[in-house]
PDB file of C-alpha atoms in Angstrom:
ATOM      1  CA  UNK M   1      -8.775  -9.704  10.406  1.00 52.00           C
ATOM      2  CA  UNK M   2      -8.167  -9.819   6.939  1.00 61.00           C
ATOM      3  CA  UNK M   3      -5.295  -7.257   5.824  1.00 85.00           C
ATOM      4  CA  UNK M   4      -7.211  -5.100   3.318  1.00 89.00           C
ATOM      5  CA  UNK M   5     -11.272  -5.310   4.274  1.00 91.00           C
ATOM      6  CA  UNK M   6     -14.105  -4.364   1.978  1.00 94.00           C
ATOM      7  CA  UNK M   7     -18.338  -4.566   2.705  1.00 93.00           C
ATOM      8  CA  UNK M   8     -18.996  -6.578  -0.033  1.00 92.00           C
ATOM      9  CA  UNK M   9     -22.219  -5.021  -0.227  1.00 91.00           C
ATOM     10  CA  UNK M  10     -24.025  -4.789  -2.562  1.00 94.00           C
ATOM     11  CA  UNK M  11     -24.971  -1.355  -1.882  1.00 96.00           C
ATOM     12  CA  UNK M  12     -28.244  -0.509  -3.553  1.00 97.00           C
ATOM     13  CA  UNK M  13     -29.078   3.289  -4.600  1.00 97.00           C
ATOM     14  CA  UNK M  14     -31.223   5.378  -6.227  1.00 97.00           C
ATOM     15  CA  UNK M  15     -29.691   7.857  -9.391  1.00 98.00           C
ATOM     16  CA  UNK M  16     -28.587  11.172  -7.853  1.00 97.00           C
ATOM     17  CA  UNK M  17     -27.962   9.248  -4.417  1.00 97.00           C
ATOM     18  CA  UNK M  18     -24.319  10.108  -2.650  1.00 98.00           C
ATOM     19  CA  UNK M  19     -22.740   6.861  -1.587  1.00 97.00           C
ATOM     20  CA  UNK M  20     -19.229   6.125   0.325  1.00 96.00           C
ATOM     21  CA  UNK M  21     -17.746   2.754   0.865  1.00 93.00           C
ATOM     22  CA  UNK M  22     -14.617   2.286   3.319  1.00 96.00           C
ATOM     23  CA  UNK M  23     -11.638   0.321   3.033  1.00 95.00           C
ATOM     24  CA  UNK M  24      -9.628  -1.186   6.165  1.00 93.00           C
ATOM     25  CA  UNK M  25      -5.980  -1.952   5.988  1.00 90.00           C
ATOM     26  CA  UNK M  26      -3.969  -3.204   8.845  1.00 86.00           C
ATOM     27  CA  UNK M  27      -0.711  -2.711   7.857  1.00 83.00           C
ATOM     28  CA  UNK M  28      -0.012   1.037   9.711  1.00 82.00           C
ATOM     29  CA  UNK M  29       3.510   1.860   7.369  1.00 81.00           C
ATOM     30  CA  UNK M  30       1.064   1.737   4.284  1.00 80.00           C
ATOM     31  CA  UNK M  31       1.564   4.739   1.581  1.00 79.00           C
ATOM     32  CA  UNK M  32       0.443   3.392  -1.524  1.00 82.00           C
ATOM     33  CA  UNK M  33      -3.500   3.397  -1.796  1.00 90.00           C
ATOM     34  CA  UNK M  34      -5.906   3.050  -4.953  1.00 92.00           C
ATOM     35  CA  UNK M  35      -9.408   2.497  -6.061  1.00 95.00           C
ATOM     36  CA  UNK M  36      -9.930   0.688  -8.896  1.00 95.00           C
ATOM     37  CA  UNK M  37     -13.475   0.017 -10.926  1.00 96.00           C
ATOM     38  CA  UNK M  38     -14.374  -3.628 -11.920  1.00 95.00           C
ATOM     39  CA  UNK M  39     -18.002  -4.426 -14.109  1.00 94.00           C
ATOM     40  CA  UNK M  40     -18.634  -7.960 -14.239  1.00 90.00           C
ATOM     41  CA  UNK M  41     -16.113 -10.053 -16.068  1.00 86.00           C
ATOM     42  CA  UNK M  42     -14.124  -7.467 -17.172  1.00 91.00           C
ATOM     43  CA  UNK M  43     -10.627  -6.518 -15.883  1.00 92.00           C
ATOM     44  CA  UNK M  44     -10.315  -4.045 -12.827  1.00 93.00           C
ATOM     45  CA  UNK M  45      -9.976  -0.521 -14.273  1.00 92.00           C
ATOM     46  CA  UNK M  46      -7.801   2.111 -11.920  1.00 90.00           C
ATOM     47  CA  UNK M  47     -10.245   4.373 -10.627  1.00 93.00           C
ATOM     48  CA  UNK M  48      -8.222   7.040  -8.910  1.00 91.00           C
ATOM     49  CA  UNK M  49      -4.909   6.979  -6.557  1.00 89.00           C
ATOM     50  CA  UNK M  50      -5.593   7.945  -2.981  1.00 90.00           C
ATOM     51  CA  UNK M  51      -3.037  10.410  -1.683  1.00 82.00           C
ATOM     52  CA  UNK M  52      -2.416  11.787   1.816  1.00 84.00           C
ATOM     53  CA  UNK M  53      -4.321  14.774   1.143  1.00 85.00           C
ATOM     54  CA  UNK M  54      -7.254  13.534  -0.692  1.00 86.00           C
ATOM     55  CA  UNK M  55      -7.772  12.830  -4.705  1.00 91.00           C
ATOM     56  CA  UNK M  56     -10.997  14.587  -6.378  1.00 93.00           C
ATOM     57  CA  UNK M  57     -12.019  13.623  -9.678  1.00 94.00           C
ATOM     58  CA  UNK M  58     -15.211  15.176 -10.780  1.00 96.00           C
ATOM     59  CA  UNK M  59     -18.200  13.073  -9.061  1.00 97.00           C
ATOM     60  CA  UNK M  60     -15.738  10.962  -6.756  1.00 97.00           C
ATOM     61  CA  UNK M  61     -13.528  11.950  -3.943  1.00 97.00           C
ATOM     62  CA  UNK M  62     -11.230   9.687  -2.216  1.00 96.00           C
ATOM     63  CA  UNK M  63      -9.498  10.124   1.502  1.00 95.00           C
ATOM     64  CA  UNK M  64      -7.203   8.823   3.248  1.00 94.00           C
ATOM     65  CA  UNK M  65      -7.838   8.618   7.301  1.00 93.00           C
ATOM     66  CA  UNK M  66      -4.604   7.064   8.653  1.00 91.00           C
ATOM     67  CA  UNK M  67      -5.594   7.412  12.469  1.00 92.00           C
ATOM     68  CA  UNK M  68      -8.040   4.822  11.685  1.00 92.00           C
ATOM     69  CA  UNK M  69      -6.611   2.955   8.688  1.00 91.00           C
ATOM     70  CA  UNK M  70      -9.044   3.342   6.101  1.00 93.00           C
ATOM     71  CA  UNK M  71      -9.668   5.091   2.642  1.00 95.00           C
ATOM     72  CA  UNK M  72     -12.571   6.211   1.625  1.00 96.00           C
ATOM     73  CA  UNK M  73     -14.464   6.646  -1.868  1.00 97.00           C
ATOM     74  CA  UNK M  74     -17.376   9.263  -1.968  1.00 97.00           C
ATOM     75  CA  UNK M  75     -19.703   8.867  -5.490  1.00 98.00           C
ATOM     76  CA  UNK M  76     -21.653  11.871  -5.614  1.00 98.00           C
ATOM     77  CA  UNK M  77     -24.810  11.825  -8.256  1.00 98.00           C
ATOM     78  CA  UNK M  78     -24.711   8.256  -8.839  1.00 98.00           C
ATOM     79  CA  UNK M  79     -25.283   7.384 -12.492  1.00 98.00           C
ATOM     80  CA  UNK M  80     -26.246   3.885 -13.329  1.00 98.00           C
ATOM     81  CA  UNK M  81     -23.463   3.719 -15.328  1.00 97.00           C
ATOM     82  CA  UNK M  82     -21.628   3.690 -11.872  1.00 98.00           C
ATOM     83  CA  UNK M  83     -23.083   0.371 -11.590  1.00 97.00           C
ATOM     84  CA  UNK M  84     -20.150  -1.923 -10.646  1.00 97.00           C
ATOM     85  CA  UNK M  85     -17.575  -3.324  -8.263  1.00 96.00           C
ATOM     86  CA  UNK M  86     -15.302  -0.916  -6.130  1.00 97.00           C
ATOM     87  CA  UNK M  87     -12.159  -2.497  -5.233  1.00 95.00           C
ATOM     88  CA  UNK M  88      -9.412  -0.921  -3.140  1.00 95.00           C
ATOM     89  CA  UNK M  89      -6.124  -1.925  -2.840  1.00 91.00           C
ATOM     90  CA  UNK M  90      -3.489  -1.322   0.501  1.00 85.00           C
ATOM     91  CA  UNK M  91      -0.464  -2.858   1.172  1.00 76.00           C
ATOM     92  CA  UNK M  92      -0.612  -5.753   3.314  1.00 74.00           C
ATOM     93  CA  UNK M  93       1.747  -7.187   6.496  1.00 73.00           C
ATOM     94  CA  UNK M  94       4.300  -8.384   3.805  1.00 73.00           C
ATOM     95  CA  UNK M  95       4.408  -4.974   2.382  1.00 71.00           C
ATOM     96  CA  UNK M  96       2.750  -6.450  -0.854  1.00 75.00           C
ATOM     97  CA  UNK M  97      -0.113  -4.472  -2.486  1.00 77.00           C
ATOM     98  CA  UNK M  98      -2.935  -6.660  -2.055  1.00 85.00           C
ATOM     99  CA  UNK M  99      -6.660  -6.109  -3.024  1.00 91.00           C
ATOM    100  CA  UNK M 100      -9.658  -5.649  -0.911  1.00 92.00           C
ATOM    101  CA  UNK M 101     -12.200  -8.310  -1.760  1.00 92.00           C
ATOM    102  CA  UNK M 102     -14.572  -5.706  -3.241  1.00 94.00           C
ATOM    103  CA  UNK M 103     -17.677  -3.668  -2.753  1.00 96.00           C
ATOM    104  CA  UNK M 104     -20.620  -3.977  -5.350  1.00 96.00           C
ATOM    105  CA  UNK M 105     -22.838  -0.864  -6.494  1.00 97.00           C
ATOM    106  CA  UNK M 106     -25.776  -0.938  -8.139  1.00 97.00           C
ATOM    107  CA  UNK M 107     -27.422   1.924  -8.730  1.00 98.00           C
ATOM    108  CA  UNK M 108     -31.137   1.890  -9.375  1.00 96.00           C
ATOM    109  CA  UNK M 109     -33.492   4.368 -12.100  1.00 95.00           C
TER     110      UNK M 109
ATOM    111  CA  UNK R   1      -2.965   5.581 -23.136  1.00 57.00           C
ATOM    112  CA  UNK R   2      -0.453   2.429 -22.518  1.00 60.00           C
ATOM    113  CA  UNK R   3      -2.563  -0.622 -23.082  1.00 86.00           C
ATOM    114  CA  UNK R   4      -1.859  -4.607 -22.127  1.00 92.00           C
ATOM    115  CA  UNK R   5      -2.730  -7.089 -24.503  1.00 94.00           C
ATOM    116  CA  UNK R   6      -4.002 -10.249 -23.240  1.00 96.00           C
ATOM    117  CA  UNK R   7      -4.757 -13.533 -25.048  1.00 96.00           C
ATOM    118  CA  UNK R   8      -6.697 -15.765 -25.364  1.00 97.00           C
ATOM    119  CA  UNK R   9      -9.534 -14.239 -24.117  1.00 95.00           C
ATOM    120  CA  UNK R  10     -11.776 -17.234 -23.547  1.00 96.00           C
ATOM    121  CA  UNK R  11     -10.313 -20.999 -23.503  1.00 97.00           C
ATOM    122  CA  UNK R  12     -11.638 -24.332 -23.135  1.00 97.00           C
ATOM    123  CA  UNK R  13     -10.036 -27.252 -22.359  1.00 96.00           C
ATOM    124  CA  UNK R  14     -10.056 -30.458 -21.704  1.00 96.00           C
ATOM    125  CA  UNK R  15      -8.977 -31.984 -18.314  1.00 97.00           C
ATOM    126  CA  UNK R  16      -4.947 -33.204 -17.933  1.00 96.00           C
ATOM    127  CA  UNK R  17      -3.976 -30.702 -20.798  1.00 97.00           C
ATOM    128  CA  UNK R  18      -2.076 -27.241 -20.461  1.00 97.00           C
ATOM    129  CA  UNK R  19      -2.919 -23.574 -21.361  1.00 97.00           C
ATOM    130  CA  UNK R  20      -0.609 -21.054 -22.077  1.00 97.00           C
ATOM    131  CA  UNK R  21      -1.749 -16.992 -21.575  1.00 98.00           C
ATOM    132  CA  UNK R  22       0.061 -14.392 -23.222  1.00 97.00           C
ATOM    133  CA  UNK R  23       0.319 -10.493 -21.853  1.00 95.00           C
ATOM    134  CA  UNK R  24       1.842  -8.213 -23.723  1.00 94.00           C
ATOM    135  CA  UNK R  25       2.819  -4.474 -23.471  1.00 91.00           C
ATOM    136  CA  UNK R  26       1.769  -2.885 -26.151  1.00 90.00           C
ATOM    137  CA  UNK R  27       3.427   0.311 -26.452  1.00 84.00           C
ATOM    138  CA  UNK R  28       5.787   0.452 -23.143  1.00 83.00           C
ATOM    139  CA  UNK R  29       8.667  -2.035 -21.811  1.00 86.00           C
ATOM    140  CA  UNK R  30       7.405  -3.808 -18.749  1.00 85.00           C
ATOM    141  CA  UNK R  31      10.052  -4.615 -16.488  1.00 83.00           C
ATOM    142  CA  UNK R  32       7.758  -6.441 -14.139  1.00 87.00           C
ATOM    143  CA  UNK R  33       4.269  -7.973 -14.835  1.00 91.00           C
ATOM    144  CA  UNK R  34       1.757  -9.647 -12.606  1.00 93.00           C
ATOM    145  CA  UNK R  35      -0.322 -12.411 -12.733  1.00 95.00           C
ATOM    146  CA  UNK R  36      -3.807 -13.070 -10.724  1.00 95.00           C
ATOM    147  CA  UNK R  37      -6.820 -15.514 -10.472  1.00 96.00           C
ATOM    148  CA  UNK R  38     -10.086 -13.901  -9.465  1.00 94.00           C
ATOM    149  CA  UNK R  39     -12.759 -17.056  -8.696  1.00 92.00           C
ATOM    150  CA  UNK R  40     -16.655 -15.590  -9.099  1.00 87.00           C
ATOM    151  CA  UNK R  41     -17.736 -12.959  -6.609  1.00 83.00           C
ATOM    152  CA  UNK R  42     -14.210 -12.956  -5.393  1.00 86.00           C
ATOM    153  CA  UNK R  43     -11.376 -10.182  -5.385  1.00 86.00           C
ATOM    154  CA  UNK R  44      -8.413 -11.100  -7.427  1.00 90.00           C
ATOM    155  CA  UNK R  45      -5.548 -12.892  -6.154  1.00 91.00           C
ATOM    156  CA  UNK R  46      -2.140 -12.240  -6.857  1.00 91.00           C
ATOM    157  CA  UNK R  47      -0.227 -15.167  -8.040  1.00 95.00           C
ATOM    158  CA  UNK R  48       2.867 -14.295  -8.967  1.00 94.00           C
ATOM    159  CA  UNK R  49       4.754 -11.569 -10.060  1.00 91.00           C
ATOM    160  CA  UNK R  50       6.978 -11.301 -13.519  1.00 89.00           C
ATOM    161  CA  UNK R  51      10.434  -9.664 -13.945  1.00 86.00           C
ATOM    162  CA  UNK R  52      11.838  -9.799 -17.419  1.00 84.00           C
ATOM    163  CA  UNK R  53      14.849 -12.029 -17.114  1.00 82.00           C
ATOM    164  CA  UNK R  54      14.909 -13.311 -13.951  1.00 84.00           C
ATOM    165  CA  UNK R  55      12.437 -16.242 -12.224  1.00 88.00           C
ATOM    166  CA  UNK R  56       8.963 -15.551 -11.068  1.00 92.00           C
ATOM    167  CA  UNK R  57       7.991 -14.844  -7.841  1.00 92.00           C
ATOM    168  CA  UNK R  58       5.431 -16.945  -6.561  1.00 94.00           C
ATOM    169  CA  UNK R  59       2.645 -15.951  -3.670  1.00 91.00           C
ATOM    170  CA  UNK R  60       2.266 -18.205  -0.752  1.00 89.00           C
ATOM    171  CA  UNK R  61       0.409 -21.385  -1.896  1.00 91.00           C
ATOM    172  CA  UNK R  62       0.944 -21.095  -5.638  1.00 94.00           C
ATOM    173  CA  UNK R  63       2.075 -24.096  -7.205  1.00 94.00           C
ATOM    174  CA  UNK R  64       5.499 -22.576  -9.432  1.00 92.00           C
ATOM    175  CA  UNK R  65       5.758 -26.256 -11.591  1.00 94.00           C
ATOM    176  CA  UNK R  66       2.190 -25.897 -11.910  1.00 96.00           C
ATOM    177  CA  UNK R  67       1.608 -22.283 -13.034  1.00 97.00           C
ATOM    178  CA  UNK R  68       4.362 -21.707 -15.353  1.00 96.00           C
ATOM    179  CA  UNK R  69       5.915 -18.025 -15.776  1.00 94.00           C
ATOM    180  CA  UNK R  70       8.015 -16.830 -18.486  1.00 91.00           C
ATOM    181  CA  UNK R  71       9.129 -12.937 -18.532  1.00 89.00           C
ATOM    182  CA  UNK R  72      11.678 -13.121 -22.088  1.00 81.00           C
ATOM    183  CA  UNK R  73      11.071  -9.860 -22.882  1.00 88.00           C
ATOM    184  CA  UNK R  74      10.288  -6.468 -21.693  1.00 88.00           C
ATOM    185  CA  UNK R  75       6.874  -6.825 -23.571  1.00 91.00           C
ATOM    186  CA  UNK R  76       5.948 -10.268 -23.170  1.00 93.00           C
ATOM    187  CA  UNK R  77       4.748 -12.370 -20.330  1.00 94.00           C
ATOM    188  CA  UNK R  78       3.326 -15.934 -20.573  1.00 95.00           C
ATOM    189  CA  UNK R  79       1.693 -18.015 -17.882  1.00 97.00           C
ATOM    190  CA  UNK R  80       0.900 -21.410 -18.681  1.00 97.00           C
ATOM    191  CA  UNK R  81      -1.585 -23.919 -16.624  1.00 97.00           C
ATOM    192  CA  UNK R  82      -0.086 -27.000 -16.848  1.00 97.00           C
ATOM    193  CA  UNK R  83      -2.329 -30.244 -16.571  1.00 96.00           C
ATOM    194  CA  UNK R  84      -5.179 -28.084 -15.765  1.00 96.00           C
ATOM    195  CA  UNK R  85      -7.773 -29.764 -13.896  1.00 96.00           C
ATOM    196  CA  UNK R  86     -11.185 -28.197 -13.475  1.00 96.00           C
ATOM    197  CA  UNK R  87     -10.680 -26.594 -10.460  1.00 95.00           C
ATOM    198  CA  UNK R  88      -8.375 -24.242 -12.547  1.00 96.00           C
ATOM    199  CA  UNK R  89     -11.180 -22.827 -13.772  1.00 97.00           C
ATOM    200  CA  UNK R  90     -11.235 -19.486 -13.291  1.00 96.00           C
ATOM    201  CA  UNK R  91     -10.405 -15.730 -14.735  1.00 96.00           C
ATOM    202  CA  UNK R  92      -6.760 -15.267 -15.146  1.00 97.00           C
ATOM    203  CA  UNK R  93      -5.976 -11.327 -15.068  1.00 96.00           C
ATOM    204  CA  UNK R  94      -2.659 -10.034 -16.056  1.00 95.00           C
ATOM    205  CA  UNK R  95      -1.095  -6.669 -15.408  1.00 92.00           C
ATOM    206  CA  UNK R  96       2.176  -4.421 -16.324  1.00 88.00           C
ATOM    207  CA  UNK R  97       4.099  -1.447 -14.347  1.00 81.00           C
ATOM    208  CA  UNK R  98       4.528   1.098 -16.754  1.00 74.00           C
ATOM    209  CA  UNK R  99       8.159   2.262 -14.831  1.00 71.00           C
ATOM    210  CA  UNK R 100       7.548   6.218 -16.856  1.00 70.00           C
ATOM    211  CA  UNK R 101       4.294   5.988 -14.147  1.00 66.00           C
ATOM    212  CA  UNK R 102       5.920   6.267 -11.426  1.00 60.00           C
ATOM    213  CA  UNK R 103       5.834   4.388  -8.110  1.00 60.00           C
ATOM    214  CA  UNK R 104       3.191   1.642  -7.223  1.00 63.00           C
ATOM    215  CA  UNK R 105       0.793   2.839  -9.428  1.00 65.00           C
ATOM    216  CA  UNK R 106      -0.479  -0.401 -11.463  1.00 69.00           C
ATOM    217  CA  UNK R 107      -2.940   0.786 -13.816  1.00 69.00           C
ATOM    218  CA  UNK R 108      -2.597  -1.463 -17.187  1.00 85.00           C
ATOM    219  CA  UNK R 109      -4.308  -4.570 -16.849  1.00 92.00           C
ATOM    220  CA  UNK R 110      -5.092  -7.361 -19.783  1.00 94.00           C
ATOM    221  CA  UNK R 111      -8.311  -8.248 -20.860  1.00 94.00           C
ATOM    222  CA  UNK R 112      -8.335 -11.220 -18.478  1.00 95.00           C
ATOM    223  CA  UNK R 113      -8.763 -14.798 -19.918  1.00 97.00           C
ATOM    224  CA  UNK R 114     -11.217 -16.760 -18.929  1.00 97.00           C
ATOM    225  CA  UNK R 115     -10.095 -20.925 -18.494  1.00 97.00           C
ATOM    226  CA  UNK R 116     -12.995 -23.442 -18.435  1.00 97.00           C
ATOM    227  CA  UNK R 117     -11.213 -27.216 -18.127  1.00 97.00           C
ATOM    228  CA  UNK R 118     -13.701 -30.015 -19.375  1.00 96.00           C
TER     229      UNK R 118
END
């Protein structure tokens, strides 16, 4: 099992559409989680930091579930401009922050 | 906002030669700096990490007298691709800890340079 696990995807939705992607990590003393944004060929953007009780920035909500060691990130009223590659990032068994391999979004008029 | 300089942006070169990157804080000291390699539809890959003064530190499998990391200054890391061969094609990404941040937070990354070897 790889130590911080994305869907690739891509996930495909319409505008207005809610969408969630999850995030595994197996390393359990983890405390440091993040989201970051990445468009194609560009460099990752930080999205949001995921904190033990939950990080809301307008249309996006992240949460942490630490019973089953994954974050979440919730898009609500998908704009195509949210078109683009979700990455998380967890520590892994080393204790070194390591990044998922991604999820891609594309959201469709 | 703190931003990270990186440069070049785009390089070409030819096979057996050697590339150096430059990432640069532009408006806070960066006591430690990272460097990753992100292959197409892949996630990036940490390859080493930077702190001013003191060696690299290199990730599992990362050639050190290959990939080349200098950290002189609190604003300026290089990493240079010696004899690049084409399989070192790929997008090199740097980033910098701003320490007034706070914890693991690593928000500032470079522009990323892309590295085509002929």
């Amino acid at each position: 099992r790889k130590e911080v696990e994305q869907d690739p995807g891509p996930f495909n939705v319409p505008e207005g559409a809610t969408v969630a992607f999850n995030c595994t990590y197996s390393n359990s003393a983890s405390q440091s989680f993040f989201w970051y944004r990445q468009d194609c060929r560009k460099e990752p953007k930080l999205l949001m930091s995921v904190y033990s009780s939950g990080n809301e920035d307008g249309r996006f909500t992240a949460q942490l579930n630490r019973a089953s060691q994954y974050i979440s990130l919730l898009i609500r009223d998908s704009k195509l401009s949210d078109s683009a590659t979700y990455l998380c990032k967890g520590r892994n068994a080393g204790n070194m922050l390591t990044f998922g391999g991604g999820t891609r979004l594309m959201v469709k008029p | 906002g703190a931003v990270v300089s990186q440069h070049p942006s785009r390089v070409i070169c030819k096979s057996g030669t050697s590339v150096k990157i430059e990432c640069r804080s532009l408006d806070f000291q960066a006591t430690t700096m990272f460097w990753y390699r992100q292959f197409p539809k892949q996630s990036l890959m940490l390859m080493a990490t930077s702190n001013e003064g003191s060696k690299a530190t290199y990730e599992q499998g990362v050639e050190k007298d290959k990939f080349l990391i200098n950290h002189a200054s609190l604003t300026l890391s290089t990493l240079t691709v010696t004899s690049a061969h084409p399989e070192d094609s790929s997008f090199y990404i740097c980033s910098a800890r701003d320490p007034l941040v706070g914890g693991d937070t690593e928000a500032f990354f470079g522009q990323g340079t892309r590295l085509t070897v002929v």
